[in-house]
PDB file of C-alpha atoms in Angstrom:
ATOM      1  CA  MET A   1      46.091 133.111 102.864  1.00 51.00           C
ATOM      2  CA  LEU A   2      46.856 133.780 106.522  1.00 53.00           C
ATOM      3  CA  ILE A   3      46.890 130.031 107.275  1.00 49.00           C
ATOM      4  CA  LEU A   4      49.188 129.452 104.299  1.00 51.00           C
ATOM      5  CA  ASN A   5      51.577 132.138 105.528  1.00 63.00           C
ATOM      6  CA  ILE A   6      51.653 130.608 109.028  1.00 64.00           C
ATOM      7  CA  MET A   7      52.488 127.237 107.481  1.00 64.00           C
ATOM      8  CA  GLU A   8      55.254 128.791 105.346  1.00 85.00           C
ATOM      9  CA  LEU A   9      56.676 130.504 108.409  1.00 87.00           C
ATOM     10  CA  LYS A  10      56.674 127.270 110.430  1.00 88.00           C
ATOM     11  CA  GLN A  11      58.385 125.435 107.571  1.00 91.00           C
ATOM     12  CA  TYR A  12      60.989 128.163 107.278  1.00 93.00           C
ATOM     13  CA  ARG A  13      61.725 128.024 111.006  1.00 91.00           C
ATOM     14  CA  LYS A  14      62.427 124.293 110.629  1.00 91.00           C
ATOM     15  CA  SER A  15      64.428 124.699 107.424  1.00 93.00           C
ATOM     16  CA  LEU A  16      68.088 123.793 106.918  1.00 93.00           C
ATOM     17  CA  PHE A  17      68.917 127.429 106.218  1.00 95.00           C
ATOM     18  CA  ARG A  18      67.578 128.540 109.604  1.00 95.00           C
ATOM     19  CA  LYS A  19      69.666 125.839 111.308  1.00 96.00           C
ATOM     20  CA  ILE A  20      72.744 127.083 109.430  1.00 97.00           C
ATOM     21  CA  TYR A  21      71.848 130.627 110.448  1.00 97.00           C
ATOM     22  CA  HIS A  22      71.725 129.680 114.118  1.00 97.00           C
ATOM     23  CA  PHE A  23      74.979 127.741 113.754  1.00 98.00           C
ATOM     24  CA  PHE A  24      76.749 130.881 112.519  1.00 97.00           C
ATOM     25  CA  ILE A  25      75.338 132.920 115.396  1.00 97.00           C
ATOM     26  CA  ILE A  26      76.835 130.449 117.865  1.00 97.00           C
ATOM     27  CA  LEU A  27      80.074 130.226 115.851  1.00 97.00           C
ATOM     28  CA  ILE A  28      80.665 133.989 115.768  1.00 97.00           C
ATOM     29  CA  MET A  29      80.078 134.188 119.525  1.00 97.00           C
ATOM     30  CA  LEU A  30      82.662 131.442 120.073  1.00 97.00           C
ATOM     31  CA  ILE A  31      85.114 133.271 117.820  1.00 96.00           C
ATOM     32  CA  GLY A  32      84.394 136.379 119.859  1.00 96.00           C
ATOM     33  CA  LEU A  33      85.319 134.504 123.027  1.00 97.00           C
ATOM     34  CA  VAL A  34      88.635 133.544 121.417  1.00 96.00           C
ATOM     35  CA  GLN A  35      89.216 137.216 120.610  1.00 93.00           C
ATOM     36  CA  LEU A  36      88.439 138.054 124.227  1.00 95.00           C
ATOM     37  CA  LEU A  37      91.048 135.572 125.474  1.00 95.00           C
ATOM     38  CA  ASP A  38      93.474 137.121 122.986  1.00 93.00           C
ATOM     39  CA  LYS A  39      92.697 140.533 124.543  1.00 90.00           C
ATOM     40  CA  LYS A  40      91.162 141.877 121.332  1.00 88.00           C
ATOM     41  CA  TYR A  41      88.332 143.476 123.231  1.00 91.00           C
ATOM     42  CA  TYR A  42      86.761 145.484 120.403  1.00 88.00           C
ATOM     43  CA  LEU A  43      86.226 142.431 118.201  1.00 90.00           C
ATOM     44  CA  ALA A  44      85.133 140.417 121.228  1.00 94.00           C
ATOM     45  CA  VAL A  45      82.345 142.877 122.044  1.00 93.00           C
ATOM     46  CA  VAL A  46      81.277 143.141 118.390  1.00 93.00           C
ATOM     47  CA  TRP A  47      81.139 139.390 117.853  1.00 96.00           C
ATOM     48  CA  ILE A  48      79.810 138.245 121.222  1.00 97.00           C
ATOM     49  CA  PHE A  49      77.132 140.899 121.633  1.00 97.00           C
ATOM     50  CA  VAL A  50      76.586 143.280 118.706  1.00 96.00           C
ATOM     51  CA  THR A  51      76.627 140.796 115.814  1.00 97.00           C
ATOM     52  CA  PRO A  52      74.206 138.240 117.352  1.00 97.00           C
ATOM     53  CA  ILE A  53      71.787 141.046 118.194  1.00 97.00           C
ATOM     54  CA  LEU A  54      71.932 142.332 114.611  1.00 97.00           C
ATOM     55  CA  LEU A  55      71.398 138.828 113.253  1.00 97.00           C
ATOM     56  CA  LEU A  56      68.180 138.582 115.278  1.00 97.00           C
ATOM     57  CA  VAL A  57      66.847 141.904 113.938  1.00 97.00           C
ATOM     58  CA  PRO A  58      65.197 140.487 110.757  1.00 97.00           C
ATOM     59  CA  ARG A  59      62.902 138.080 112.610  1.00 96.00           C
ATOM     60  CA  ASN A  60      61.894 140.838 115.013  1.00 97.00           C
ATOM     61  CA  ILE A  61      61.135 143.178 112.123  1.00 96.00           C
ATOM     62  CA  TYR A  62      58.975 140.446 110.628  1.00 95.00           C
ATOM     63  CA  LYS A  63      57.040 140.206 113.894  1.00 94.00           C
ATOM     64  CA  ILE A  64      55.674 143.715 113.288  1.00 95.00           C
ATOM     65  CA  LYS A  65      51.989 143.112 112.645  1.00 92.00           C
ATOM     66  CA  SER A  66      51.674 145.380 109.611  1.00 91.00           C
ATOM     67  CA  ILE A  67      54.589 143.584 107.930  1.00 94.00           C
ATOM     68  CA  LYS A  68      53.705 140.026 108.940  1.00 91.00           C
ATOM     69  CA  ASN A  69      50.122 140.445 107.767  1.00 90.00           C
ATOM     70  CA  LYS A  70      51.190 141.781 104.378  1.00 92.00           C
ATOM     71  CA  TYR A  71      54.307 139.795 103.446  1.00 93.00           C
ATOM     72  CA  ASN A  72      55.090 136.082 103.351  1.00 93.00           C
ATOM     73  CA  ALA A  73      58.067 134.240 104.853  1.00 93.00           C
ATOM     74  CA  LYS A  74      60.146 134.762 101.691  1.00 94.00           C
ATOM     75  CA  VAL A  75      60.884 138.302 102.770  1.00 96.00           C
ATOM     76  CA  LEU A  76      62.181 137.060 106.138  1.00 96.00           C
ATOM     77  CA  PHE A  77      64.455 134.617 104.313  1.00 96.00           C
ATOM     78  CA  LEU A  78      65.760 137.478 102.166  1.00 97.00           C
ATOM     79  CA  MET A  79      66.645 139.605 105.196  1.00 97.00           C
ATOM     80  CA  GLU A  80      68.334 136.737 107.010  1.00 97.00           C
ATOM     81  CA  ALA A  81      70.196 135.580 103.885  1.00 97.00           C
ATOM     82  CA  PHE A  82      71.618 139.082 103.416  1.00 98.00           C
ATOM     83  CA  SER A  83      72.534 139.240 107.107  1.00 98.00           C
ATOM     84  CA  LEU A  84      74.385 135.936 106.837  1.00 98.00           C
ATOM     85  CA  ILE A  85      76.333 137.208 103.829  1.00 97.00           C
ATOM     86  CA  PHE A  86      77.343 140.332 105.801  1.00 96.00           C
ATOM     87  CA  LEU A  87      78.548 138.118 108.644  1.00 96.00           C
ATOM     88  CA  ILE A  88      80.508 135.694 106.486  1.00 96.00           C
ATOM     89  CA  ASP A  89      82.266 138.219 104.262  1.00 94.00           C
ATOM     90  CA  GLY A  90      83.065 140.536 107.173  1.00 90.00           C
ATOM     91  CA  ALA A  91      84.348 137.866 109.553  1.00 93.00           C
ATOM     92  CA  SER A  92      86.314 135.967 106.901  1.00 92.00           C
ATOM     93  CA  GLY A  93      87.989 139.180 105.837  1.00 87.00           C
ATOM     94  CA  THR A  94      88.932 140.181 109.375  1.00 85.00           C
ATOM     95  CA  LEU A  95      90.156 136.719 110.352  1.00 87.00           C
ATOM     96  CA  TYR A  96      92.020 135.731 107.219  1.00 84.00           C
ATOM     97  CA  LEU A  97      91.476 137.434 103.845  1.00 84.00           C
ATOM     98  CA  TYR A  98      92.268 141.108 104.489  1.00 78.00           C
ATOM     99  CA  PRO A  99      95.948 140.485 105.400  1.00 75.00           C
ATOM    100  CA  LEU A 100      96.525 138.517 102.170  1.00 80.00           C
ATOM    101  CA  GLY A 101      96.716 141.685 100.104  1.00 74.00           C
ATOM    102  CA  ILE A 102      94.219 140.536  97.454  1.00 80.00           C
ATOM    103  CA  ASP A 103      92.012 143.636  97.815  1.00 82.00           C
ATOM    104  CA  TYR A 104      89.188 141.559  99.253  1.00 88.00           C
ATOM    105  CA  ASP A 105      88.000 144.765 100.904  1.00 88.00           C
ATOM    106  CA  SER A 106      86.851 146.166  97.545  1.00 89.00           C
ATOM    107  CA  PHE A 107      84.695 143.096  96.935  1.00 93.00           C
ATOM    108  CA  VAL A 108      83.165 143.406 100.408  1.00 93.00           C
ATOM    109  CA  HIS A 109      82.295 147.066  99.825  1.00 92.00           C
ATOM    110  CA  PHE A 110      80.730 146.263  96.461  1.00 96.00           C
ATOM    111  CA  ILE A 111      78.574 143.311  97.528  1.00 97.00           C
ATOM    112  CA  ASN A 112      77.599 144.712 100.941  1.00 96.00           C
ATOM    113  CA  PHE A 113      76.459 148.084  99.648  1.00 96.00           C
ATOM    114  CA  LEU A 114      74.570 146.403  96.807  1.00 98.00           C
ATOM    115  CA  LEU A 115      72.664 144.305  99.343  1.00 98.00           C
ATOM    116  CA  ILE A 116      72.241 147.219 101.770  1.00 97.00           C
ATOM    117  CA  THR A 117      70.670 149.269  98.968  1.00 98.00           C
ATOM    118  CA  ILE A 118      68.110 146.518  98.418  1.00 98.00           C
ATOM    119  CA  LEU A 119      67.426 146.293 102.161  1.00 98.00           C
ATOM    120  CA  VAL A 120      66.911 150.062 102.355  1.00 97.00           C
ATOM    121  CA  ALA A 121      64.405 149.761  99.519  1.00 98.00           C
ATOM    122  CA  LEU A 122      62.677 146.950 101.394  1.00 97.00           C
ATOM    123  CA  PHE A 123      62.385 148.938 104.619  1.00 96.00           C
ATOM    124  CA  TYR A 124      61.196 151.986 102.669  1.00 97.00           C
ATOM    125  CA  THR A 125      58.480 149.819 101.145  1.00 96.00           C
ATOM    126  CA  PHE A 126      57.588 148.282 104.520  1.00 95.00           C
ATOM    127  CA  PHE A 127      56.984 151.560 106.267  1.00 92.00           C
ATOM    128  CA  ASN A 128      55.636 153.723 103.438  1.00 90.00           C
ATOM    129  CA  ASN A 129      51.915 154.388 103.512  1.00 78.00           C
ATOM    130  CA  LYS A 130      51.611 154.755  99.744  1.00 79.00           C
ATOM    131  CA  ASN A 131      49.858 151.860  98.046  1.00 76.00           C
ATOM    132  CA  ASN A 132      51.574 152.243  94.697  1.00 83.00           C
ATOM    133  CA  LEU A 133      55.252 153.054  95.026  1.00 91.00           C
ATOM    134  CA  SER A 134      56.994 153.401  91.704  1.00 95.00           C
ATOM    135  CA  ASN A 135      60.255 151.603  91.047  1.00 97.00           C
ATOM    136  CA  LYS A 136      61.834 154.951  90.270  1.00 97.00           C
ATOM    137  CA  GLU A 137      60.865 156.427  93.633  1.00 96.00           C
ATOM    138  CA  VAL A 138      62.079 153.412  95.620  1.00 97.00           C
ATOM    139  CA  SER A 139      65.304 153.212  93.606  1.00 98.00           C
ATOM    140  CA  ARG A 140      66.064 156.897  94.071  1.00 97.00           C
ATOM    141  CA  PHE A 141      65.445 156.800  97.818  1.00 97.00           C
ATOM    142  CA  ALA A 142      67.514 153.631  98.300  1.00 97.00           C
ATOM    143  CA  PHE A 143      70.426 154.968  96.253  1.00 97.00           C
ATOM    144  CA  LEU A 144      70.608 158.383  97.912  1.00 96.00           C
ATOM    145  CA  SER A 145      70.151 157.029 101.444  1.00 95.00           C
ATOM    146  CA  THR A 146      72.738 154.274 101.071  1.00 96.00           C
ATOM    147  CA  PHE A 147      75.263 156.423  99.234  1.00 93.00           C
ATOM    148  CA  VAL A 148      75.110 159.388 101.609  1.00 91.00           C
ATOM    149  CA  VAL A 149      74.671 157.604 104.942  1.00 88.00           C
ATOM    150  CA  GLY A 150      76.572 154.430 104.089  1.00 84.00           C
ATOM    151  CA  VAL A 151      79.255 154.922 101.456  1.00 80.00           C
ATOM    152  CA  LEU A 152      80.333 158.458 102.329  1.00 81.00           C
ATOM    153  CA  PHE A 153      80.242 158.048 106.114  1.00 83.00           C
ATOM    154  CA  TRP A 154      81.696 154.534 106.399  1.00 77.00           C
ATOM    155  CA  GLU A 155      85.321 155.605 106.075  1.00 74.00           C
ATOM    156  CA  PRO A 156      85.038 158.405 108.700  1.00 77.00           C
ATOM    157  CA  PHE A 157      83.249 155.899 110.957  1.00 75.00           C
ATOM    158  CA  GLN A 158      86.187 153.500 110.646  1.00 73.00           C
ATOM    159  CA  LYS A 159      88.639 156.302 111.380  1.00 73.00           C
ATOM    160  CA  LEU A 160      86.644 157.292 114.468  1.00 75.00           C
ATOM    161  CA  ASN A 161      86.731 153.695 115.701  1.00 71.00           C
ATOM    162  CA  ASP A 162      90.506 153.644 115.296  1.00 70.00           C
ATOM    163  CA  ILE A 163      90.812 156.815 117.364  1.00 73.00           C
ATOM    164  CA  LEU A 164      88.408 155.781 120.119  1.00 70.00           C
ATOM    165  CA  PHE A 165      89.171 152.075 120.437  1.00 69.00           C
ATOM    166  CA  GLY A 166      92.654 151.657 118.994  1.00 68.00           C
ATOM    167  CA  THR A 167      91.466 149.423 116.134  1.00 66.00           C
ATOM    168  CA  GLN A 168      92.984 149.296 112.648  1.00 63.00           C
ATOM    169  CA  LEU A 169      89.902 149.584 110.489  1.00 62.00           C
ATOM    170  CA  PHE A 170      91.038 152.613 108.499  1.00 55.00           C
ATOM    171  CA  HIS A 171      94.010 151.020 106.787  1.00 61.00           C
ATOM    172  CA  ASP A 172      95.057 148.257 104.421  1.00 61.00           C
ATOM    173  CA  PHE A 173      97.733 145.657 105.003  1.00 60.00           C
ATOM    174  CA  VAL A 174      99.271 146.208 101.564  1.00 65.00           C
ATOM    175  CA  GLN A 175      97.839 149.277  99.831  1.00 67.00           C
ATOM    176  CA  ASP A 176      98.425 152.926 100.614  1.00 69.00           C
ATOM    177  CA  THR A 177      95.670 154.217 102.899  1.00 70.00           C
ATOM    178  CA  LYS A 178      94.552 156.894 100.442  1.00 76.00           C
ATOM    179  CA  LEU A 179      94.298 154.378  97.597  1.00 78.00           C
ATOM    180  CA  ASP A 180      92.446 151.952  99.851  1.00 76.00           C
ATOM    181  CA  THR A 181      89.956 154.673 100.817  1.00 80.00           C
ATOM    182  CA  LEU A 182      89.368 155.636  97.182  1.00 86.00           C
ATOM    183  CA  LEU A 183      88.809 151.991  96.216  1.00 87.00           C
ATOM    184  CA  ASP A 184      86.414 151.478  99.135  1.00 86.00           C
ATOM    185  CA  LEU A 185      84.421 154.556  98.139  1.00 90.00           C
ATOM    186  CA  GLY A 186      84.469 153.606  94.463  1.00 93.00           C
ATOM    187  CA  PHE A 187      83.383 150.005  94.888  1.00 94.00           C
ATOM    188  CA  GLY A 188      80.812 150.997  97.499  1.00 94.00           C
ATOM    189  CA  ALA A 189      79.360 153.556  95.082  1.00 95.00           C
ATOM    190  CA  ILE A 190      79.286 151.019  92.248  1.00 97.00           C
ATOM    191  CA  GLY A 191      77.559 148.447  94.470  1.00 97.00           C
ATOM    192  CA  THR A 192      74.970 151.040  95.486  1.00 97.00           C
ATOM    193  CA  LEU A 193      74.421 152.006  91.856  1.00 98.00           C
ATOM    194  CA  VAL A 194      73.975 148.379  90.762  1.00 98.00           C
ATOM    195  CA  GLY A 195      71.525 147.804  93.618  1.00 98.00           C
ATOM    196  CA  ALA A 196      69.544 150.893  92.631  1.00 98.00           C
ATOM    197  CA  PHE A 197      69.466 149.752  89.001  1.00 98.00           C
ATOM    198  CA  LEU A 198      68.124 146.310  89.975  1.00 98.00           C
ATOM    199  CA  ILE A 199      65.451 147.980  92.108  1.00 98.00           C
ATOM    200  CA  TYR A 200      64.490 150.255  89.221  1.00 98.00           C
ATOM    201  CA  LYS A 201      64.144 147.284  86.866  1.00 98.00           C
ATOM    202  CA  TYR A 202      62.607 144.594  89.066  1.00 97.00           C
ATOM    203  CA  TRP A 203      61.243 145.993  92.329  1.00 97.00           C
ATOM    204  CA  ASP A 204      57.548 145.726  91.543  1.00 95.00           C
ATOM    205  CA  SER A 205      57.876 142.088  90.455  1.00 96.00           C
ATOM    206  CA  TRP A 206      59.957 141.234  93.537  1.00 96.00           C
ATOM    207  CA  VAL A 207      57.439 142.805  95.907  1.00 95.00           C
ATOM    208  CA  LYS A 208      54.617 140.797  94.307  1.00 94.00           C
ATOM    209  CA  LYS A 209      56.485 137.584  95.153  1.00 93.00           C
ATOM    210  CA  TRP A 210      56.917 138.679  98.780  1.00 94.00           C
ATOM    211  CA  LYS A 211      53.319 139.714  99.336  1.00 91.00           C
ATOM    212  CA  LYS A 212      50.647 137.292 100.453  1.00 81.00           C
TER     213      LYS A 212
END
């Protein structure tokens, strides 16, 4: 089983998806350099330094011996696929879609918090010493953690960034700020709830597919 997992990992590293993943890391850094030349320093720092580091987090998590010995390369693909979605929907919104006034922000909050809820469940499973975690327990933890730390604190975090760095994260190009905040909270909560429901229904079967 260990040999099989090593082979799967080597194949994944050579896969088309991993090449696309690396392409987007380079692309976002280049876009960050453009932002730097345009004197948009906050975005430049986020896209040249912070984002590439975050995109490399999944493979470093998978290097943890207790995780690598227990789970196959499918779980690494899952983490990197989610990370790529976060990058694409966030960058495309900032660069083009947010100013169009199509409420793309609500979609981003829904899909991102749905995926974050699943990732929280995954990390909870990774680092929990219990052998038999129930779907209900994992779902409850993922929902509460994501909703409280993510959904409720995201808007104040954006406001704090605006104050400290002069950004315009806590606003919408078309909608009233209060309405935009309510929609962000609402769609984030719905995404978290949907993620928790999927975990409650399918988590045990998903984990079996990720284990060696």
